[in-house]
mmCIF file of C-alpha atoms and ligand atoms in Angstrom:
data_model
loop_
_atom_site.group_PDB
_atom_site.id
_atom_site.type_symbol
_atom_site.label_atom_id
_atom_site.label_comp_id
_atom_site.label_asym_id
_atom_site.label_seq_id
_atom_site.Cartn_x
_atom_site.Cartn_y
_atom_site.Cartn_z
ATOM 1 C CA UNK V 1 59.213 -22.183 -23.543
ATOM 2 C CA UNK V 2 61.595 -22.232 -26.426
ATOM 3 C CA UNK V 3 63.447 -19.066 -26.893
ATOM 4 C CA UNK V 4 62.912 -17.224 -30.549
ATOM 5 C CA UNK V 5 65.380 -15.811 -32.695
ATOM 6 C CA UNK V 6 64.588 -12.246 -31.586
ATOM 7 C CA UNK V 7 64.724 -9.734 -35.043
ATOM 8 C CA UNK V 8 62.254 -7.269 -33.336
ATOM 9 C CA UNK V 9 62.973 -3.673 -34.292
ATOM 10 C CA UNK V 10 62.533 -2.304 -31.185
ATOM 11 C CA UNK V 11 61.939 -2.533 -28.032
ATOM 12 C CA UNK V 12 63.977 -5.568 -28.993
ATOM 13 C CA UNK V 13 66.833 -8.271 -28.171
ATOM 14 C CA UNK V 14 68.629 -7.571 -24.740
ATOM 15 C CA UNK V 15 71.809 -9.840 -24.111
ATOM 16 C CA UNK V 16 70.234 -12.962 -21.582
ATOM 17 C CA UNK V 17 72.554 -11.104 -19.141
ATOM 18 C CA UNK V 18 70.477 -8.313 -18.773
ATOM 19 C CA UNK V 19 67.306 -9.753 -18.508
ATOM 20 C CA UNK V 20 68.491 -12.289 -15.738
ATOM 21 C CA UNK V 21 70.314 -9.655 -13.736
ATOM 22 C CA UNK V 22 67.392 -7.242 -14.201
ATOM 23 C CA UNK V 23 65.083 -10.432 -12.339
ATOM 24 C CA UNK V 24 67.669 -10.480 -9.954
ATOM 25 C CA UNK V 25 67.392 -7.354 -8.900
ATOM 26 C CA UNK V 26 63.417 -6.327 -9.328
ATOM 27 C CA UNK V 27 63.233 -9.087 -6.594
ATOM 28 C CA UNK V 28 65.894 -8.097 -4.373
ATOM 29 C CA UNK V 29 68.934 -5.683 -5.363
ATOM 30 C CA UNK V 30 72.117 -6.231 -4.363
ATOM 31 C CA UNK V 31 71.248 -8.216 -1.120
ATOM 32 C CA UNK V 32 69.381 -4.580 0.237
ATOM 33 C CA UNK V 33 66.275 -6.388 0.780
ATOM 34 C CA UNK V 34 64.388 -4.130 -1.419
ATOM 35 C CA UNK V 35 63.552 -4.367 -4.772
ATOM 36 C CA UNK V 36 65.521 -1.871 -7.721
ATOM 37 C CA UNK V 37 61.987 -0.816 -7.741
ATOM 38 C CA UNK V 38 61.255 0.181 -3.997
ATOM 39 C CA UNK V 39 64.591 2.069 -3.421
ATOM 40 C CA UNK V 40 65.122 5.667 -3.933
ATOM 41 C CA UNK V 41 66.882 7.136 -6.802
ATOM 42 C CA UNK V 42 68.644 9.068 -3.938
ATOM 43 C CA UNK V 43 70.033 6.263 -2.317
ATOM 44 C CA UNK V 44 73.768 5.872 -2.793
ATOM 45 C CA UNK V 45 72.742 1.837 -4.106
ATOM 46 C CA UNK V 46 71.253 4.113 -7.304
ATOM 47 C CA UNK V 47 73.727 6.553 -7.424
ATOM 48 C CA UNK V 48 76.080 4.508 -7.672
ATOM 49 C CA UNK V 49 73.733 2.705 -10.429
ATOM 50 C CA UNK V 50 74.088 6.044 -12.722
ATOM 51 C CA UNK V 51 77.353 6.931 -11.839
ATOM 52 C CA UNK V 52 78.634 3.912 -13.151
ATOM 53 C CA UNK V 53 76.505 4.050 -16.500
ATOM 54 C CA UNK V 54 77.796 7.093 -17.541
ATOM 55 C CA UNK V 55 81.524 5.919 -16.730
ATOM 56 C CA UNK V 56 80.927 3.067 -18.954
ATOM 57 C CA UNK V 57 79.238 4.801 -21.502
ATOM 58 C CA UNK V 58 82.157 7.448 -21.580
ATOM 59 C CA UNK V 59 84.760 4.098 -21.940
ATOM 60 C CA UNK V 60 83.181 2.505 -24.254
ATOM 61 C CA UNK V 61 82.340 5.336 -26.758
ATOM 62 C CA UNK V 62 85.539 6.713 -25.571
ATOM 63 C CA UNK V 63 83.849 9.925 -25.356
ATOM 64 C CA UNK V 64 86.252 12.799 -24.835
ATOM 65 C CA UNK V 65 86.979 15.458 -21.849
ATOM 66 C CA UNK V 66 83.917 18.643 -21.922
ATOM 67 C CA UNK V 67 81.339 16.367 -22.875
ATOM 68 C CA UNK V 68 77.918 15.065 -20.370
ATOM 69 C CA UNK V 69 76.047 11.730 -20.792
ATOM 70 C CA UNK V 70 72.364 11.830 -19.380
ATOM 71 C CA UNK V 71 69.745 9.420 -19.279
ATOM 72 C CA UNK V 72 66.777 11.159 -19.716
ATOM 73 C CA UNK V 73 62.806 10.133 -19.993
ATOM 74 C CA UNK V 74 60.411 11.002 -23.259
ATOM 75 C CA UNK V 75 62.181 8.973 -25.425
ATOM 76 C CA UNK V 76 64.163 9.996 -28.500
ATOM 77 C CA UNK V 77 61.104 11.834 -29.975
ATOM 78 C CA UNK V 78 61.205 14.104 -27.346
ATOM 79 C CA UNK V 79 65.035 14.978 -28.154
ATOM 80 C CA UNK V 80 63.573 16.009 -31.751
ATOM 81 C CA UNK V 81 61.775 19.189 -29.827
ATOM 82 C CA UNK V 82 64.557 19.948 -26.821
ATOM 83 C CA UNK V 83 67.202 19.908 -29.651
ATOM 84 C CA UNK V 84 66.358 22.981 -31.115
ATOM 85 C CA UNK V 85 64.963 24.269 -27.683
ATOM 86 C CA UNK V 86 68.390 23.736 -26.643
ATOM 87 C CA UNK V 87 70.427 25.215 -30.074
ATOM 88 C CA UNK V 88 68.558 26.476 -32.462
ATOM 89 C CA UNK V 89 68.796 30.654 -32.667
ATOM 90 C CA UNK V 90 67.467 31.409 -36.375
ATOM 91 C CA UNK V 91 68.273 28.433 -38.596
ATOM 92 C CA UNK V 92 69.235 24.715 -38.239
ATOM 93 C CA UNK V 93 70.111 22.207 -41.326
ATOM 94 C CA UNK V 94 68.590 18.491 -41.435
ATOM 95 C CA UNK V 95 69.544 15.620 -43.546
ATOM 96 C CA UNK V 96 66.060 13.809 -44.611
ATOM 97 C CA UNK V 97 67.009 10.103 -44.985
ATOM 98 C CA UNK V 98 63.516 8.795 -43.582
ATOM 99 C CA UNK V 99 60.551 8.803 -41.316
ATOM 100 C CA UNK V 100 62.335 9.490 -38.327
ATOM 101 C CA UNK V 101 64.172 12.698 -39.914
ATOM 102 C CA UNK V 102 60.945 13.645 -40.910
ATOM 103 C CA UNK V 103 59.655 13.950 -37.583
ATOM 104 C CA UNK V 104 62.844 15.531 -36.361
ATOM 105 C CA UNK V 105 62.242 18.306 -38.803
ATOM 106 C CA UNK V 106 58.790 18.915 -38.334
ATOM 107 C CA UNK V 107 59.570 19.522 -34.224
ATOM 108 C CA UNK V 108 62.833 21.821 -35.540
ATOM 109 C CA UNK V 109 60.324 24.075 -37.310
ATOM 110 C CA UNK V 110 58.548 25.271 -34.223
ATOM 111 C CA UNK V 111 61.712 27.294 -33.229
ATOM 112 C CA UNK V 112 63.092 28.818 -36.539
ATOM 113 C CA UNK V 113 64.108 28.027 -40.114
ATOM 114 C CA UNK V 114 65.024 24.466 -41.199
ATOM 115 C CA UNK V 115 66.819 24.150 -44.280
ATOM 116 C CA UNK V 116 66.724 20.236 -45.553
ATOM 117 C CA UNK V 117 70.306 20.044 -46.648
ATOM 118 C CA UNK V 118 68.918 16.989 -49.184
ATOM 119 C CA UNK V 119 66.814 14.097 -49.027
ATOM 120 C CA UNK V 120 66.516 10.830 -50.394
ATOM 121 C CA UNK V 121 62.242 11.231 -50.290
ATOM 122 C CA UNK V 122 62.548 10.800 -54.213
ATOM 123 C CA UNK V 123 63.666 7.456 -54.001
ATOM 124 C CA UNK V 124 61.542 6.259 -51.095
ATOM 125 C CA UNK V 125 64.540 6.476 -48.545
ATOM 126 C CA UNK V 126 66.279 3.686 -49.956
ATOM 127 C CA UNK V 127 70.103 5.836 -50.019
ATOM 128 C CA UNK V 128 71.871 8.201 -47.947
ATOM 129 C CA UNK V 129 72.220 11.808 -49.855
ATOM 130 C CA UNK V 130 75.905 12.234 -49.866
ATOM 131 C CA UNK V 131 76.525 15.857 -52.139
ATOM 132 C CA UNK V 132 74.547 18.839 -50.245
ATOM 133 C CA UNK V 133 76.121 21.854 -48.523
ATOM 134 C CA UNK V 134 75.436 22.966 -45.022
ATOM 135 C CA UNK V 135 74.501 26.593 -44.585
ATOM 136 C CA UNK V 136 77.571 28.320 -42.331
ATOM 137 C CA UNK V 137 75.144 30.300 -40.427
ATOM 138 C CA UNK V 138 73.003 27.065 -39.133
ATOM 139 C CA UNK V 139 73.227 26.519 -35.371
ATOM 140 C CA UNK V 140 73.631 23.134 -36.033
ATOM 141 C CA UNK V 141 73.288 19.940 -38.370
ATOM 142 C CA UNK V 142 71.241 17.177 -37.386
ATOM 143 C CA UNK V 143 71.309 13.696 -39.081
ATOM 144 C CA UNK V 144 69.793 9.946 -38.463
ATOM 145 C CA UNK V 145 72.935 7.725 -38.574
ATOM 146 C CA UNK V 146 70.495 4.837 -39.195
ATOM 147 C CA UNK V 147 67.145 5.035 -40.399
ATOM 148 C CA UNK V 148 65.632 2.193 -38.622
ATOM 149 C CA UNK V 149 62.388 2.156 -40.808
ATOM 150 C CA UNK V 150 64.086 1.622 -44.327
ATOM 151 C CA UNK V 151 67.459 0.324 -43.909
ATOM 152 C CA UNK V 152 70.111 2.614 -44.478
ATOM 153 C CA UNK V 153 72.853 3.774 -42.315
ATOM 154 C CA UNK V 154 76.115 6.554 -42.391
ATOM 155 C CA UNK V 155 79.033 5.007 -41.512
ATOM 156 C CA UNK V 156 81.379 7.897 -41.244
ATOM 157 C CA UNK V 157 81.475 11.003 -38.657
ATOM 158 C CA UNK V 158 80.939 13.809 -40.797
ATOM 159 C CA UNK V 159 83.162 16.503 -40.694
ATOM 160 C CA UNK V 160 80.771 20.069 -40.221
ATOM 161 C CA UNK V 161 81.426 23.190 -39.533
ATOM 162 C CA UNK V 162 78.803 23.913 -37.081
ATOM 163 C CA UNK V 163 77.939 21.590 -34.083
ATOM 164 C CA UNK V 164 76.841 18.331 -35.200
ATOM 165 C CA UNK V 165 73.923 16.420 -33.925
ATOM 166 C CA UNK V 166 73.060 12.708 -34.501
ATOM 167 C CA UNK V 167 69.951 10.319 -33.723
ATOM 168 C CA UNK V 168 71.995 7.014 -33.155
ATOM 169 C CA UNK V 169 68.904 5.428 -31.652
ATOM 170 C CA UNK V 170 69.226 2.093 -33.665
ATOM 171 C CA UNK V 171 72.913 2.056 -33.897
ATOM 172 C CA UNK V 172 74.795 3.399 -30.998
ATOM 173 C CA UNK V 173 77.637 1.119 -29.669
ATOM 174 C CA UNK V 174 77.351 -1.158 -33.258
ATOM 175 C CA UNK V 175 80.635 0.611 -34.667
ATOM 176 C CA UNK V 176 83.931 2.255 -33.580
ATOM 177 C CA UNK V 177 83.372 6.376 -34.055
ATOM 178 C CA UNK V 178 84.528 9.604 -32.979
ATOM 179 C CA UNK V 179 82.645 11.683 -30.702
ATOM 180 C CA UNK V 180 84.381 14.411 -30.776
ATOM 181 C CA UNK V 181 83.126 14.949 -34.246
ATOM 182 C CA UNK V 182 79.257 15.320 -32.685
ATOM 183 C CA UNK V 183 78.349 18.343 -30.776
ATOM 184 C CA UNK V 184 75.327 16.244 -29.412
ATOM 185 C CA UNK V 185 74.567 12.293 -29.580
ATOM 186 C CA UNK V 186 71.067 10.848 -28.638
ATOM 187 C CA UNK V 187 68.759 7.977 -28.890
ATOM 188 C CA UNK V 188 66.239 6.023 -27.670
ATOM 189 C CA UNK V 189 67.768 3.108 -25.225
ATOM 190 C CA UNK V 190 65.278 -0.008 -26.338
ATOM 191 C CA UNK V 191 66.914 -0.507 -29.451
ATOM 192 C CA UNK V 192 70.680 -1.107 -28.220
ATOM 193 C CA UNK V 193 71.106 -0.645 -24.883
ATOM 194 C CA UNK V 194 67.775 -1.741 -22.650
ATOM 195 C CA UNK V 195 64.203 -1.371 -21.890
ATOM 196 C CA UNK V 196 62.549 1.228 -23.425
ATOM 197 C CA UNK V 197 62.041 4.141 -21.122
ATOM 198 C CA UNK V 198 65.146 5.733 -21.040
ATOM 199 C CA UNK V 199 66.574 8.053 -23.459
ATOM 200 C CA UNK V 200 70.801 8.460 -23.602
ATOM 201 C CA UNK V 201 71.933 12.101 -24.365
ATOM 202 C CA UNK V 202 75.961 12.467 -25.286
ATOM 203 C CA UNK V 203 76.211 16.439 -24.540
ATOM 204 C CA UNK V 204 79.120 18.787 -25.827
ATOM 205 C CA UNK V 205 78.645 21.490 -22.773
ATOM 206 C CA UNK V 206 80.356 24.491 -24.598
ATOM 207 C CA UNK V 207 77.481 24.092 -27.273
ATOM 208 C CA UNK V 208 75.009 25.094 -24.410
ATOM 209 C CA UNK V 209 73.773 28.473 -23.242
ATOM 210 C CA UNK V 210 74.135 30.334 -26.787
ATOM 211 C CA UNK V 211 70.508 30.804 -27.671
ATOM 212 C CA UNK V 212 68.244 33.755 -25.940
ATOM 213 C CA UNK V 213 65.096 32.282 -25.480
ATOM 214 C CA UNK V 214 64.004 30.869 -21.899
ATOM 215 C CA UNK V 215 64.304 26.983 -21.223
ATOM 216 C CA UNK V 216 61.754 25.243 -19.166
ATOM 217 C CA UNK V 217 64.208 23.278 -16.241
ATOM 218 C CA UNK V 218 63.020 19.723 -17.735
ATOM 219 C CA UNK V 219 63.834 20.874 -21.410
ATOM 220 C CA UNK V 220 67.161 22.325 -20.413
ATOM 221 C CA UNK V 221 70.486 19.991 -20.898
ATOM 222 C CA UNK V 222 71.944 22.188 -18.834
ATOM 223 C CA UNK V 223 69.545 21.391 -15.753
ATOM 224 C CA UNK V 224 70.053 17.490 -15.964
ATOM 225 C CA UNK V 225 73.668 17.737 -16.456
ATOM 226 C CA UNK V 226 74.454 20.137 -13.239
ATOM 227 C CA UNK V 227 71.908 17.339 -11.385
ATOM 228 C CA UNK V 228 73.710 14.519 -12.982
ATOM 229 C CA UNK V 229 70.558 13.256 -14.408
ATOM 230 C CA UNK V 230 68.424 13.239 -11.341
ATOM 231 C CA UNK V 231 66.793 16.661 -11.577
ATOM 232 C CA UNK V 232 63.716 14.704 -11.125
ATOM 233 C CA UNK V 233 63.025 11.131 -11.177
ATOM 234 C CA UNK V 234 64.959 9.173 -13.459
ATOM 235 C CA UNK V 235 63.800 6.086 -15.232
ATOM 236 C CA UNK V 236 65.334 3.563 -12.653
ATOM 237 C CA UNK V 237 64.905 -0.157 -13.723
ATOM 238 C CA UNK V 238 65.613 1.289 -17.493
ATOM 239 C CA UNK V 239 68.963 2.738 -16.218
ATOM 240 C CA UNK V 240 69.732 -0.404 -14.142
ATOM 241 C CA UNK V 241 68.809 -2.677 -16.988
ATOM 242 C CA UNK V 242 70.824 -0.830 -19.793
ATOM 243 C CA UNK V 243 74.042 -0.530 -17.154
ATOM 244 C CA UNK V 244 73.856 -4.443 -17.720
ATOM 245 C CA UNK V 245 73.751 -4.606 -21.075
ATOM 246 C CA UNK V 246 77.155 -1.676 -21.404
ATOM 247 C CA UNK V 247 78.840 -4.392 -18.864
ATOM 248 C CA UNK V 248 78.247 -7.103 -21.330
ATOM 249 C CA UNK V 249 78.909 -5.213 -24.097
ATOM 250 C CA UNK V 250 82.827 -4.860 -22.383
ATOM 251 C CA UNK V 251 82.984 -8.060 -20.888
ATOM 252 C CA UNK V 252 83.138 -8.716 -24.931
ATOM 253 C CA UNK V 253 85.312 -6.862 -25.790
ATOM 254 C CA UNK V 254 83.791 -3.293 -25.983
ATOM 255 C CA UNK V 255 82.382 -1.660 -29.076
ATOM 256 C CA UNK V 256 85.586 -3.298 -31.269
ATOM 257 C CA UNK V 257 84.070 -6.291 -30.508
ATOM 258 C CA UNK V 258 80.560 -5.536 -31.382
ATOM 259 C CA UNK V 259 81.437 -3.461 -34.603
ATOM 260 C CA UNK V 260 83.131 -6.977 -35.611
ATOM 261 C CA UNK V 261 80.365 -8.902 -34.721
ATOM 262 C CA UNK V 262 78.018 -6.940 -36.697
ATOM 263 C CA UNK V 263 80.350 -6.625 -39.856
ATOM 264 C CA UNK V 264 79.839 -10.758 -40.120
ATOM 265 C CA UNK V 265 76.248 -10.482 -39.237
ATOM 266 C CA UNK V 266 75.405 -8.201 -41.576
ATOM 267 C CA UNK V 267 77.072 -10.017 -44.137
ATOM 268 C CA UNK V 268 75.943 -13.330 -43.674
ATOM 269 C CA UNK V 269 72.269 -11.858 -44.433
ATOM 270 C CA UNK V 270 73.177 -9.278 -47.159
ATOM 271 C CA UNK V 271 75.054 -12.105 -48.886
ATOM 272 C CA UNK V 272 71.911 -14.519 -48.795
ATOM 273 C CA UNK V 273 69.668 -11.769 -49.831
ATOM 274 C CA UNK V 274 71.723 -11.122 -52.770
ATOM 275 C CA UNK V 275 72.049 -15.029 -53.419
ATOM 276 C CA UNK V 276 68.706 -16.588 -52.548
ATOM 277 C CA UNK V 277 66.436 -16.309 -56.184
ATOM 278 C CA UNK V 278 63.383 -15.239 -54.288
ATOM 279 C CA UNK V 279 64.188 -12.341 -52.684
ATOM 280 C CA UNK V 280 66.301 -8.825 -53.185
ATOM 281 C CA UNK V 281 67.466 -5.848 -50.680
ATOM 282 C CA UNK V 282 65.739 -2.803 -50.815
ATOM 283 C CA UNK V 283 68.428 -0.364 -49.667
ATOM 284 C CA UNK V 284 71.276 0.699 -51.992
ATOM 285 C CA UNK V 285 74.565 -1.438 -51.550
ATOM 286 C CA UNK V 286 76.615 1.012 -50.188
ATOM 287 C CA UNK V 287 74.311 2.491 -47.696
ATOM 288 C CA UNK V 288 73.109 -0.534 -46.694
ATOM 289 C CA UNK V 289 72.293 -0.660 -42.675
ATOM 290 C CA UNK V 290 74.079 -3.254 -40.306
ATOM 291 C CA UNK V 291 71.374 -2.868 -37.652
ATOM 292 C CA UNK V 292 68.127 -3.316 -40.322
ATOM 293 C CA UNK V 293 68.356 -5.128 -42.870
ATOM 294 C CA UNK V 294 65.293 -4.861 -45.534
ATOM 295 C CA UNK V 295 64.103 -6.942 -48.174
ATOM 296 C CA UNK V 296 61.531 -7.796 -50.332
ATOM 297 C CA UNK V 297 59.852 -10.720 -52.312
ATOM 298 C CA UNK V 298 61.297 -10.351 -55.610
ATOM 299 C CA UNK V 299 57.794 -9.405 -58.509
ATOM 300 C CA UNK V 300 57.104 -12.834 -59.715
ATOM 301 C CA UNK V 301 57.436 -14.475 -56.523
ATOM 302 C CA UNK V 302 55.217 -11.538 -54.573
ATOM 303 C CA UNK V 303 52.051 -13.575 -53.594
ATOM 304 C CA UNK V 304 54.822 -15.853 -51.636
ATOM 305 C CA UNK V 305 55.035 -13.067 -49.249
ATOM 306 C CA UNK V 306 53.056 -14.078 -46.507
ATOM 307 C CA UNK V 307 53.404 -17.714 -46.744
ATOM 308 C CA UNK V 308 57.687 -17.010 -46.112
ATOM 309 C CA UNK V 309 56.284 -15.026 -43.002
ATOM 310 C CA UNK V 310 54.073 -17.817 -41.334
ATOM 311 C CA UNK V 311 57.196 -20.337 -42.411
ATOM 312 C CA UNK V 312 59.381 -17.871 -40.645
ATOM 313 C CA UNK V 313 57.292 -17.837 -37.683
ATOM 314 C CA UNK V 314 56.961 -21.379 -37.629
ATOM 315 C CA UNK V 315 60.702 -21.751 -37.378
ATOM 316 C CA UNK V 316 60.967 -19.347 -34.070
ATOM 317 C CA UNK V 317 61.525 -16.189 -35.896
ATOM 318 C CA UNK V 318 59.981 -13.145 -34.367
ATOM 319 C CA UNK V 319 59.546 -9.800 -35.528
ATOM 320 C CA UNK V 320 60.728 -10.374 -40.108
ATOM 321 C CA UNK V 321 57.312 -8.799 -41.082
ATOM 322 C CA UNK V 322 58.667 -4.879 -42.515
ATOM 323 C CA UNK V 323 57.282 -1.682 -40.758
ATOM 324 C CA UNK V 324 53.868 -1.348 -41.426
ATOM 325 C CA UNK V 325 54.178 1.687 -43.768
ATOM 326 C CA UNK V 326 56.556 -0.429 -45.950
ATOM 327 C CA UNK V 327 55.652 -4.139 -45.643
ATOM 328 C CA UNK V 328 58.146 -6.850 -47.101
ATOM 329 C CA UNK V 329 60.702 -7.864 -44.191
ATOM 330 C CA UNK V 330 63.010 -6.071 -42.153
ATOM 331 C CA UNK V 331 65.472 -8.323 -40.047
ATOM 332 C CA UNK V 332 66.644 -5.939 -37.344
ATOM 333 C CA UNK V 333 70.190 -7.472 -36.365
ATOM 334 C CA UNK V 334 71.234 -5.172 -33.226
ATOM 335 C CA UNK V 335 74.071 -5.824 -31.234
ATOM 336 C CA UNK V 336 72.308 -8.241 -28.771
ATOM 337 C CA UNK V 337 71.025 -10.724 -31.681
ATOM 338 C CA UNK V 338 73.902 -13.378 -31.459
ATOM 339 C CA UNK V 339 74.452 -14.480 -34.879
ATOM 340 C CA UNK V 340 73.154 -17.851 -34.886
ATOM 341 C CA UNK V 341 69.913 -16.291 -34.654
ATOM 342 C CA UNK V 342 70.787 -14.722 -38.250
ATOM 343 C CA UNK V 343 71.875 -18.351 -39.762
ATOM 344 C CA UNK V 344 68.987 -19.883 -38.489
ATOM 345 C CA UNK V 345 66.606 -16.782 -40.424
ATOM 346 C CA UNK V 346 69.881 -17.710 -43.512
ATOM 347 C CA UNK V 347 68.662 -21.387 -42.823
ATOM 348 C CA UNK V 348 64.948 -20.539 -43.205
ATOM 349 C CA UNK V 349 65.703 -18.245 -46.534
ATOM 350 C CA UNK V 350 67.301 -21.503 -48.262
ATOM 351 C CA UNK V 351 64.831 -24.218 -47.102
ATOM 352 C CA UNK V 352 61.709 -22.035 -48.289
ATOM 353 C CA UNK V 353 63.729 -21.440 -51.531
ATOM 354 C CA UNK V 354 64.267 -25.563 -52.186
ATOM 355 C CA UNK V 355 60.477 -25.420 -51.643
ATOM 356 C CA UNK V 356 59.408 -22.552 -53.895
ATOM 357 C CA UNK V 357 61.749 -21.171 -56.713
HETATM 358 C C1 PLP P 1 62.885 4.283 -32.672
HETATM 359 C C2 PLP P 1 63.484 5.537 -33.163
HETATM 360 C C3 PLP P 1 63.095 6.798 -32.670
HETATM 361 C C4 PLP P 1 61.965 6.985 -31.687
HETATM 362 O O1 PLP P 1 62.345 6.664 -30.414
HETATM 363 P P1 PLP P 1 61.351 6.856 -29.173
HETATM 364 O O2 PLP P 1 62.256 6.537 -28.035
HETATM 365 O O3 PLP P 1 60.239 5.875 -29.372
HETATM 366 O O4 PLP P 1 60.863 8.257 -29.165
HETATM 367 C C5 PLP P 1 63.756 7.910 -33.138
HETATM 368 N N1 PLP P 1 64.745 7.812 -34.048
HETATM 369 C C6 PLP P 1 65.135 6.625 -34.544
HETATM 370 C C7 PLP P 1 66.233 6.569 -35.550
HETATM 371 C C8 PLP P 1 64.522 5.451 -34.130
HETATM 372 O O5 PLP P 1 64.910 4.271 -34.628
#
């Protein structure tokens, strides 16, 4: 088996070092005997498991003093309904910059008013709104720091007024940030971090507690932070599997490291896209995602669109074919993806181009 150049958007590329310590220890952890999957989340082998995820997540992200990291199950979409469970008292403000805000907003308005700060609907998602004010009296403002589907991203930690809450499913640990900015910082793990299964949840705890209505145990932060994220039974292998991936990501070098390594990434395939005459970005420059990077056949060369596909494929490239409700190609470049798997897609880009334009 030849290994492929792994642009999947997700579940997707997981450093070689977590796969083959995650083998390692389905068949027998840590010399117990037992597989990761036979021994209780009780034990003090998987305590120790958790414990040390969260320390690493806390270095890494250098996530300050009063704030929780949980791993939770129900994936980030569930966040998009225990958010406002959690917050919301009359009135919360969303940013729309794509499908996944969408969704966020539609679960927000089952617990009060949601005022869309802006959107960029009108141009198909394709920009991040930057001029839009936040109501004072919102409980909170949530945003998508990288719209996974389309291909933009926010760079910056936004400086609110009220508690600010961020999906960073697709681009946690890819750049340097300040968390003390962020009132609350979640995302699915199987873009960045692991497996899917597991969903990471950056708490501020003096955010908590402030709204009136009753919280089912399961729903409430509050409940998984006092039981350190083992309330019930936590998503085991997942948690293993992405503690792997945060010890790779600072045997590199920590997110510094990675933040670097995606800067060239991104580059090397923006600057292609922008060079190559058959094809053109679809996100605006400045806004333009290091985790997903979209594209499209340029007009005249349109019916070529498949045929680059099945020549990408051919060449070991999984996963280039754009979400299905946009189509074109969407190279998602997460931290994992070493970047000779983005010259060889470069590579592919130039050798269809001798053969077509
Ligand atoms: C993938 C994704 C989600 C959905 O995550 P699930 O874990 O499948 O619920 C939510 N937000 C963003 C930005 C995503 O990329």
């Amino acid at each position: 088996m030849t290994k492929k150049h792994n642009f999947n958007p997700g579940p997707a590329v997981l450093p070689p070092f977590t796969v083959d310590k995650t083998i390692e220890a389905l068949k027998d952890y840590d010399g117990t005997g037992l597989s990761i999957m036979e021994i209780s989340h009780r034990s003090k082998e998987f305590q120790a498991v958790m414990a040390e995820a969260q320390a690493l997540m806390k270095e890494l992200l250098e996530i300050p003093m009063g704030y929780s990291v949980v791993f939770l199950g129900g994936g980030a979409s569930t966040q998009f309904f225990m958010i406002p469970y959690n917050l919301m008292k009359n009135k919360a403000a969303y940013l729309n910059t794509g499908s996944w805000a969408t969704k966020a907003i539609k679960e927000a308005k089952f617990f009060g008013e949601v005022v869309e700060v802006a959107s960029s609907a009108d141009k198909d998602f394709s920009y991040i709104p930057k001029d839009y004010d936040i109501p004072v009296d919102a409980d909170y403002f949530h945003i998508t720091t990288n719209n996974t589907i389309k291909g933009t991203e926010i760079f910056e930690d936004y400086d609110v007024a009220v508690p600010l809450v961020a999906d960073m499913s697709s681009d946690i640990f890819s750049r340097q940030m300040d968390v003390s900015k962020y009132g609350i910082i979640y995302g699915g793990n199987q873009k960045n971090i692991g497996p899917a299964g597991a969903t990471f949840v950056i708490v501020k705890e003096d955010i908590l507690g402030k709204v009136d209505r009753e919280i089912p145990s399961m729903i409430d932060y509050r409940t998984h932070i006092s039981k350190d994220s083992m309330f019930n039974t936590p998503p085991v292998i997942n948690i293993f599997s992405a503690l792997q991936t945060l010890k790779w990501f600072k045997s590199l070098g920590g997110v510094p490291e990675l933040e670097k390594r995606n800067i060239e990434k991104a580059e090397l395939l923006y600057n292609e896209i922008d060079r190559n005459t058959l094809f053109v970005g679809t996100a605006a420059k400045e806004d333009r995602s290091r985790m997903n990077v979209c594209f499209i056949m340029e007009d005249e060369y349109k019916q070529l669109e498949s045929d680059f596909l099945e020549f990408a494929v051919g060449r070991g490239m999984i996963g280039v074919k754009g979400h299905r409700s946009v189509g074109g190609f969407r190279a998602s470049i997460y931290n994992a993806l070493p970047i000779e798997s983005v010259q060889a897609l470069v590579d592919c880009m130039q050798d269809f181009e001798a053969q077509h334009a």
